[in-house]
Short mmCIF file of C-alpha atoms in Angstrom, two decimals:
data_model
loop_
_atom_site.label_atom_id
_atom_site.label_comp_id
_atom_site.label_asym_id
_atom_site.label_seq_id
_atom_site.Cartn_x
_atom_site.Cartn_y
_atom_site.Cartn_z
CA MET A 141 -26.54 8.64 -29.74
CA GLY A 142 -29.98 9.19 -31.30
CA ASN A 143 -31.71 6.00 -32.32
CA ASN A 144 -28.48 4.14 -33.12
CA HIS A 145 -28.72 2.18 -29.89
CA LYS A 146 -31.74 0.34 -31.30
CA HIS A 147 -29.36 -1.59 -33.52
CA LEU A 148 -27.22 -2.83 -30.58
CA GLN A 149 -27.55 -6.31 -29.16
CA ASP A 150 -26.30 -8.16 -26.09
CA GLU A 151 -22.75 -9.42 -26.47
CA CYS A 152 -20.51 -11.72 -24.43
CA ILE A 153 -16.85 -10.64 -24.20
CA ARG A 154 -13.71 -12.40 -23.00
CA VAL A 155 -11.66 -10.35 -20.49
CA GLN A 156 -9.11 -10.69 -17.70
CA LYS A 157 -10.82 -10.15 -14.33
CA VAL A 158 -8.66 -8.77 -11.49
CA TYR A 159 -9.27 -10.77 -8.30
CA ASP A 160 -6.67 -8.92 -6.23
CA TRP A 161 -4.15 -6.14 -6.77
CA VAL A 162 -1.35 -5.23 -4.37
CA THR A 163 1.52 -2.77 -4.65
CA ASP A 164 4.40 -2.45 -2.19
CA ALA A 165 7.95 -1.17 -1.74
CA LEU A 166 10.44 -3.71 -0.36
CA SER A 167 13.92 -2.66 0.78
CA VAL A 168 17.12 -4.50 1.64
CA ARG A 169 20.59 -3.31 2.70
CA LYS A 170 23.67 -4.98 1.23
CA THR A 171 27.27 -4.64 2.34
CA VAL A 172 29.39 -4.36 -0.81
CA SER A 173 33.10 -5.23 -0.60
CA PHE A 174 35.88 -4.26 -2.98
CA THR A 175 38.46 -6.81 -4.12
CA HIS A 176 42.16 -6.20 -3.53
CA GLU A 177 42.60 -5.32 -7.21
CA GLN A 178 39.74 -2.81 -7.07
CA ILE A 179 41.10 -1.16 -3.92
CA ALA A 180 44.49 -0.81 -5.62
CA LYS A 181 42.88 0.98 -8.59
CA ILE A 182 40.93 3.28 -6.26
CA GLU A 183 44.01 4.23 -4.23
CA ASP A 184 46.03 4.90 -7.40
CA ALA A 185 43.31 7.32 -8.50
CA LEU A 186 43.18 8.95 -5.06
CA ASP A 187 46.92 9.58 -5.22
CA ASP A 188 46.40 11.74 -8.32
CA PRO A 189 45.17 15.25 -7.29
CA LYS A 190 43.73 15.74 -10.79
CA ARG A 191 41.38 12.78 -10.30
CA ARG A 192 40.24 13.46 -6.72
CA PRO A 193 37.59 13.26 -5.38
CA LEU A 194 36.13 9.94 -6.47
CA ARG A 195 32.43 9.10 -6.38
CA ILE A 196 30.45 5.88 -5.99
CA ILE A 197 27.51 5.75 -8.40
CA THR A 198 24.91 3.06 -9.07
CA LYS A 199 23.05 2.02 -12.20
CA VAL A 200 19.82 0.03 -11.81
CA PRO A 201 18.11 -2.02 -14.53
CA LYS A 202 15.49 -0.27 -16.64
CA THR A 203 12.04 -1.58 -15.74
CA PRO A 204 9.20 -2.10 -18.24
CA PRO A 205 6.26 0.31 -18.56
CA ALA A 206 3.08 -0.18 -16.51
CA PHE A 207 1.23 -1.66 -19.47
CA PRO A 208 0.77 -4.25 -20.79
CA LEU A 209 0.47 -6.24 -17.57
CA SER A 210 1.72 -9.52 -19.01
CA ASN A 211 5.40 -10.30 -18.49
CA ASP A 212 5.56 -12.04 -21.88
CA SER A 213 6.47 -8.85 -23.74
CA HIS A 214 9.36 -8.08 -21.38
CA ASP A 215 11.42 -11.25 -21.55
CA GLU A 216 14.47 -9.20 -22.48
CA CYS A 217 14.46 -7.79 -18.91
CA ALA A 218 14.61 -11.22 -17.23
CA GLU A 219 18.40 -11.31 -17.16
CA HIS A 220 18.51 -8.07 -15.13
CA PHE A 221 15.77 -8.64 -12.54
CA LEU A 222 13.23 -11.31 -11.63
CA CYS A 223 10.10 -11.84 -9.57
CA GLU A 224 9.02 -15.43 -8.95
CA GLN A 225 6.77 -17.46 -6.66
CA VAL A 226 8.54 -19.85 -4.29
CA GLY A 227 6.61 -22.95 -3.32
CA ASP A 228 2.86 -23.47 -3.44
CA LYS A 229 0.17 -21.15 -2.13
CA ARG A 230 -1.46 -22.01 1.20
CA ASP A 231 -5.02 -21.38 2.39
CA VAL A 232 -5.25 -19.04 5.39
CA THR A 233 -7.93 -17.21 7.39
CA VAL A 234 -7.33 -13.52 8.12
CA ALA A 235 -9.06 -10.93 10.29
CA LEU A 236 -10.76 -8.26 8.18
CA ASN A 237 -13.14 -5.43 9.15
CA GLY A 238 -14.12 -7.04 12.42
CA GLY A 239 -14.64 -10.49 10.87
CA PHE A 240 -12.71 -13.19 9.06
CA ALA A 241 -12.03 -13.90 5.38
CA ASP A 242 -10.51 -16.85 3.53
CA ALA A 243 -7.39 -16.00 1.52
CA GLN A 244 -4.18 -17.52 0.21
CA LEU A 245 -0.58 -17.02 1.38
CA VAL A 246 2.17 -16.92 -1.25
CA GLU A 247 5.90 -16.30 -0.94
CA LEU A 248 7.62 -14.25 -3.62
CA LEU A 249 11.31 -13.72 -4.37
CA PHE A 250 12.56 -10.50 -5.96
CA THR A 251 16.12 -10.36 -7.35
CA THR A 252 18.18 -7.90 -9.37
CA ASP A 253 21.73 -7.14 -10.49
CA ILE A 254 22.98 -3.58 -9.94
CA LYS A 255 26.10 -2.03 -11.42
CA VAL A 256 28.23 -0.05 -9.00
CA LYS A 257 30.96 2.20 -10.39
CA VAL A 258 33.70 4.30 -8.90
CA VAL A 259 34.43 7.33 -11.12
CA ASP A 260 36.87 10.21 -10.78
CA ARG A 261 36.08 13.94 -10.86
CA ASN A 262 36.08 13.82 -14.68
CA GLY A 263 33.58 10.97 -14.83
CA VAL A 264 36.22 8.45 -15.94
CA GLU A 265 35.58 4.97 -14.57
CA VAL A 266 38.09 3.73 -12.00
CA THR A 267 36.51 0.33 -11.31
CA GLU A 268 33.18 -1.45 -11.59
CA LEU A 269 31.44 -4.31 -9.79
CA LEU A 270 28.12 -6.13 -10.09
CA VAL A 271 25.95 -6.47 -6.97
CA ASN A 272 23.16 -9.04 -6.67
CA ALA A 273 20.29 -8.23 -4.28
CA SER A 274 17.27 -10.30 -3.24
CA VAL A 275 14.15 -9.78 -1.12
CA PHE A 276 11.92 -12.65 0.07
CA GLU A 277 8.43 -11.58 1.13
CA SER A 278 5.09 -13.22 1.98
CA PHE A 279 1.77 -11.86 0.65
CA VAL A 280 -1.81 -12.65 1.63
CA LEU A 281 -3.91 -12.48 -1.52
CA CYS A 282 -7.26 -13.40 -2.97
CA PHE A 283 -5.74 -16.20 -5.08
CA PRO A 284 -8.40 -18.93 -5.56
CA ASP A 285 -7.88 -21.99 -7.73
CA GLY A 286 -8.31 -21.19 -11.39
CA THR A 287 -6.59 -17.79 -11.22
CA ASP A 288 -3.07 -16.76 -12.29
CA LEU A 289 -0.61 -14.60 -10.37
CA TYR A 290 1.27 -11.84 -12.20
CA CYS A 291 4.27 -10.50 -10.32
CA ARG A 292 6.06 -7.44 -11.70
CA ILE A 293 8.87 -5.14 -10.61
CA THR A 294 7.91 -1.63 -11.69
CA LYS A 295 10.92 0.30 -10.35
CA ILE A 296 14.26 -0.36 -8.69
CA PHE A 297 16.15 2.17 -6.57
CA ALA A 298 19.71 1.88 -5.30
CA ARG A 299 21.33 4.36 -2.92
CA VAL A 300 24.59 4.53 -1.00
CA PRO A 301 23.45 6.02 2.34
CA SER A 302 26.87 7.48 3.20
CA GLY A 303 30.42 7.65 1.91
CA THR A 304 29.54 8.28 -1.74
CA VAL A 305 32.54 10.62 -2.05
CA LEU A 306 36.07 9.26 -1.59
CA LEU A 307 38.59 11.96 -0.72
CA ASN A 308 41.79 10.40 0.58
CA SER A 309 43.60 7.11 1.02
CA PRO A 310 43.21 4.54 2.41
CA ALA A 311 40.15 3.54 0.38
CA PRO A 312 37.27 1.86 2.23
CA THR A 313 37.15 -1.89 1.81
CA SER A 314 33.32 -1.99 1.86
CA PHE A 315 30.24 0.22 1.91
CA PRO A 316 26.46 -0.19 2.49
CA LEU A 317 23.99 -0.16 -0.40
CA ASP A 318 20.21 0.25 0.04
CA ILE A 319 18.07 -1.37 -2.69
CA THR A 320 14.30 -0.83 -2.99
CA PHE A 321 11.95 -2.88 -5.19
CA CYS A 322 8.65 -1.30 -6.22
CA VAL A 323 6.39 -4.30 -6.90
CA ASP A 324 2.98 -4.77 -8.52
CA ILE A 325 1.16 -8.05 -7.86
CA GLN A 326 -2.11 -8.95 -9.54
CA VAL A 327 -4.26 -12.08 -9.46
CA GLU A 328 -6.27 -12.54 -12.64
CA ALA A 329 -8.40 -15.06 -14.46
CA GLU A 330 -9.84 -15.10 -17.93
CA VAL A 331 -13.63 -14.79 -17.69
CA LYS A 332 -16.50 -14.13 -20.06
CA LEU A 333 -18.66 -11.13 -19.24
CA GLU A 334 -21.65 -9.36 -20.61
CA VAL A 335 -20.86 -5.79 -21.54
CA LEU A 336 -22.54 -4.50 -18.37
CA ALA A 337 -20.01 -6.44 -16.25
CA LYS A 338 -22.21 -9.43 -15.52
CA PHE A 339 -20.94 -13.00 -15.78
CA CYS A 340 -22.35 -14.87 -18.76
CA SER A 341 -22.31 -18.56 -19.62
CA PRO A 342 -21.86 -20.39 -22.90
CA ARG A 343 -25.04 -21.24 -24.78
CA GLU A 344 -26.39 -24.75 -24.69
CA ASN A 345 -25.60 -27.08 -27.56
CA ASP A 346 -29.21 -26.88 -28.72
CA LEU A 347 -28.63 -27.03 -32.48
CA GLU A 348 -29.48 -30.46 -33.83
CA ALA A 349 -27.03 -32.32 -36.02
CA GLU A 350 -27.07 -35.69 -37.64
CA GLU A 351 -24.83 -37.14 -34.91
CA THR A 352 -25.60 -36.83 -31.20
CA VAL A 353 -23.22 -36.79 -28.26
CA ASN A 354 -24.23 -38.95 -25.31
CA GLU A 355 -21.59 -37.78 -22.82
CA MET A 356 -22.32 -34.78 -20.60
CA CYS A 357 -19.79 -31.96 -20.79
CA PRO A 358 -18.86 -30.27 -17.47
CA ALA A 359 -20.47 -26.93 -16.66
CA VAL A 360 -18.31 -23.83 -17.01
CA THR A 361 -17.60 -22.28 -13.59
CA PHE A 362 -15.58 -19.22 -12.61
CA PRO A 363 -13.10 -18.99 -9.69
CA GLU A 364 -14.64 -18.09 -6.35
CA GLN A 365 -14.89 -14.34 -5.79
CA CYS A 366 -13.31 -12.47 -2.85
CA PRO A 367 -15.37 -9.27 -2.47
CA ASP A 368 -14.22 -8.73 1.14
CA ILE A 369 -10.59 -8.51 0.00
CA PHE A 370 -10.69 -6.87 -3.43
CA PRO A 371 -11.89 -4.56 -4.76
CA ARG A 372 -12.31 -2.40 -1.66
CA PRO A 373 -15.13 0.21 -1.62
CA ASP A 374 -14.20 3.84 -2.15
CA CYS A 375 -14.73 6.45 0.56
CA VAL A 376 -17.55 8.92 -0.06
CA CYS A 377 -15.48 11.66 1.59
CA LYS A 378 -12.07 12.34 3.13
CA ALA A 379 -10.65 14.44 5.96
CA GLU A 380 -7.21 15.71 6.90
CA GLY A 381 -5.63 18.22 9.22
CA GLU A 382 -3.93 18.90 12.52
CA ALA A 383 -5.91 20.70 15.20
CA SER A 384 -6.34 21.15 18.95
CA GLY A 385 -8.74 22.70 21.41
CA LEU A 386 -9.84 22.69 25.04
CA THR A 387 -12.24 20.11 26.46
CA SER A 388 -14.87 21.08 29.00
CA GLU A 389 -17.54 19.45 31.12
CA SER A 390 -20.18 21.64 29.48
CA GLY A 391 -19.13 20.15 26.14
CA GLY A 392 -19.57 16.61 27.48
CA ALA A 393 -15.90 15.81 28.23
CA THR A 394 -14.90 13.28 30.86
CA GLU A 395 -11.61 15.15 31.46
CA THR A 396 -10.69 18.83 31.15
CA GLY A 397 -7.55 19.65 29.24
CA ARG A 398 -6.19 20.18 25.75
CA ALA A 399 -6.92 17.58 23.08
CA SER A 400 -4.80 17.54 19.91
CA ILE A 401 -5.48 15.36 16.86
CA LEU A 402 -3.70 14.53 13.62
CA VAL A 403 -5.99 12.98 10.98
CA ASP A 404 -5.70 11.80 7.40
CA ILE A 405 -8.84 9.78 6.75
CA CYS A 406 -9.31 8.19 3.31
CA PRO A 407 -6.30 9.63 1.46
CA ASN A 408 -7.03 9.36 -2.28
CA PHE A 409 -10.57 8.36 -1.18
CA GLN A 410 -9.33 4.91 -0.08
CA LEU A 411 -9.41 3.87 3.58
CA VAL A 412 -6.00 2.19 3.26
CA ASN A 413 -3.14 4.26 4.80
CA SER A 414 -5.57 6.33 6.90
CA LYS A 415 -4.14 7.88 10.09
CA PHE A 416 -5.59 9.14 13.38
CA LEU A 417 -3.55 10.23 16.42
CA LEU A 418 -4.86 11.81 19.63
CA ASN A 419 -2.84 13.50 22.38
CA PHE A 420 -4.49 14.65 25.62
CA ASN A 421 -2.87 16.96 28.21
CA ASP A 422 -4.78 17.20 31.50
CA THR A 423 -4.87 20.79 32.79
CA ASP A 424 -6.15 19.80 36.26
CA THR A 425 -2.79 18.29 37.25
CA SER A 426 0.74 19.62 36.89
CA ASP A 427 2.60 16.31 36.95
CA GLY A 428 1.16 15.06 33.64
CA GLU A 429 0.06 11.87 35.38
CA ARG A 430 -3.17 11.67 33.39
CA ASP A 431 -1.73 12.67 30.03
CA PHE A 432 -1.96 10.04 27.30
CA SER A 433 -1.79 9.43 23.57
CA PHE A 434 -3.89 7.20 21.32
CA THR A 435 -3.03 5.81 17.87
CA ALA A 436 -5.58 4.19 15.58
CA THR A 437 -4.55 0.80 14.18
CA GLU A 438 -7.73 -0.19 12.32
CA PHE A 439 -10.61 1.64 10.62
CA ASN A 440 -14.05 0.14 9.98
CA GLN A 441 -15.19 0.93 6.43
CA ASP A 442 -18.84 0.18 7.29
CA THR A 443 -18.93 2.96 9.93
CA LEU A 444 -17.71 5.74 7.61
CA CYS A 445 -20.45 8.36 7.27
CA CYS A 446 -20.48 11.78 5.60
CA GLU A 447 -23.24 14.35 5.92
CA LYS A 448 -24.01 18.06 5.80
CA PHE A 449 -23.70 19.77 9.19
CA MET A 450 -23.97 23.42 10.33
CA GLY A 451 -23.52 24.70 6.80
CA GLY A 452 -20.43 22.52 6.30
CA LYS A 453 -19.48 18.84 6.23
CA LYS A 454 -19.18 16.18 8.93
CA LEU A 455 -17.25 12.88 8.78
CA THR A 456 -17.66 10.11 11.36
CA ILE A 457 -15.80 6.81 11.57
CA SER A 458 -15.02 4.11 14.14
CA GLY A 459 -12.20 1.63 14.61
CA LYS A 460 -9.61 0.25 17.00
CA GLY A 461 -6.32 1.51 18.38
CA LYS A 462 -3.79 1.56 21.23
CA VAL A 463 -3.45 4.00 24.12
CA ASN A 464 -0.20 4.88 25.93
CA ASN A 465 0.17 6.66 29.25
CA HIS A 466 2.16 6.37 32.49
CA HIS A 467 0.18 3.37 33.70
CA LYS A 468 -0.95 1.45 30.65
CA LYS A 469 1.05 0.99 27.48
CA GLY A 470 -0.47 -0.68 24.47
CA GLU A 471 -3.97 -0.99 25.95
CA LYS A 472 -6.39 -1.73 23.11
CA LEU A 473 -9.52 0.42 22.85
CA ASP A 474 -12.27 1.06 20.31
CA PHE A 475 -12.81 4.62 19.14
CA ASN A 476 -15.49 6.83 17.61
CA LEU A 477 -14.26 9.91 15.76
CA ALA A 478 -16.29 12.89 14.47
CA LEU A 479 -14.74 15.67 12.35
CA VAL A 480 -16.61 18.84 11.34
CA ASP A 481 -15.54 21.46 8.79
CA THR A 482 -17.75 24.58 8.72
CA PRO A 483 -17.36 28.15 7.42
CA ASN A 484 -17.11 29.26 11.07
CA GLY A 485 -14.32 26.86 12.00
CA SER A 486 -13.59 23.23 12.83
CA LEU A 487 -14.95 20.90 15.51
CA PHE A 488 -14.07 17.38 16.59
CA GLU A 489 -15.05 14.75 19.13
CA VAL A 490 -13.31 11.52 20.18
CA GLU A 491 -14.73 8.66 22.27
CA LEU A 492 -12.60 5.76 23.59
CA ILE A 493 -14.37 2.52 24.58
CA ASN A 494 -12.94 -0.53 26.37
CA SER A 495 -13.52 -4.19 25.54
CA HIS A 496 -16.59 -4.29 27.83
CA GLY A 497 -18.31 -1.56 25.84
CA LYS A 498 -17.78 1.09 28.52
CA LYS A 499 -16.87 4.62 27.46
CA VAL A 500 -13.60 5.37 29.31
CA PHE A 501 -12.86 8.77 27.77
CA THR A 502 -14.51 11.41 25.61
CA THR A 503 -13.35 14.85 24.55
CA GLY A 504 -16.91 16.05 24.14
CA THR A 505 -17.42 18.60 21.39
CA VAL A 506 -14.12 20.47 20.96
CA THR A 507 -13.96 23.84 19.19
CA VAL A 508 -10.64 24.05 17.37
CA ASP A 509 -8.57 27.08 18.43
CA ASN A 510 -5.30 25.99 16.83
CA GLY A 511 -5.00 24.45 13.36
CA GLU A 512 -7.86 23.28 11.16
CA ILE A 513 -9.66 20.22 9.80
CA SER A 514 -10.68 19.87 6.16
CA VAL A 515 -13.53 17.55 5.09
CA GLU A 516 -13.95 16.97 1.35
CA ASN A 517 -16.59 15.07 -0.61
CA CYS A 518 -15.57 12.47 -3.17
CA LEU A 519 -16.17 13.92 -6.64
CA GLN A 520 -18.05 10.92 -7.90
CA HIS A 521 -20.64 11.37 -5.13
CA HIS A 522 -21.29 15.10 -5.64
#
């Protein structure tokens, strides 16, 4: 850059700030029925050996590209599919990371028209029908007053789960059709920012003119922020793998047996969609009476920690989950999980804690003898 930066000055820019951003896949199954006239055409084609077999194929509307985000440039697609808000938003309070956050509940309707064709072995159309499908779904969003909601359908899939090939008469009178909407929902507001992503305000009307204005103009304010909801912090590291090993009293275990874990912590360096499963098989008994499994249902972002350990990497995280065994099904417990990836092998440790803060189970330090655990640093934190 040299000395060119000396000629730069502070600027205020107008941009669209993203207050929340949600993607999802919503599916619905429709039962599609042929008319009497359509069945007659299908059976006529089935009676001709040169046209058998027939196939059911679907054609979904072409969706717009990911950018630009505004729906204004894609009005030509409105006749084929639609996403719209139904009713007004409602204020709600939701549990989040061990606390509570204020948010808004909105209900969205997704609709589309799908062409379904029956074609013969040569690809010649036998009959065609138009199928309308809709999905109604509720979303909890950071959607404060002063922001706008953009609802987009980015992809539509349609699949006949069975019976796509018609071989002989009589023709089926109906068939199932699975439709999936890939949706992208964003809450935005136009704001004015300094270049370094800091809110700026308009200057005061401090230039004197011949005429003065006695009325006070309202101050410019921005919609309330929702940092607890969006954007979420990135993970500084991730871990994945499937591994098992023996627990022992010398390692600090409360029970002796074989502990097996399946972990996928921070896929794509985001805590969303993380997984942790634990299975324990007690080797002291033969009836499996003390065997159990544990599934994590919630991960606490604030407890995620990554550090160097024994020449490798160590990831620790805590959260909540449910345990299942012969006596208690669905019992809720807190957990602490430690995962170690070293050049000499993998280690792990799991602690389960009840609502009174008492440790009810721990694997102690387990040396993996089957499978492996991989711990990886996030590139931006190297």
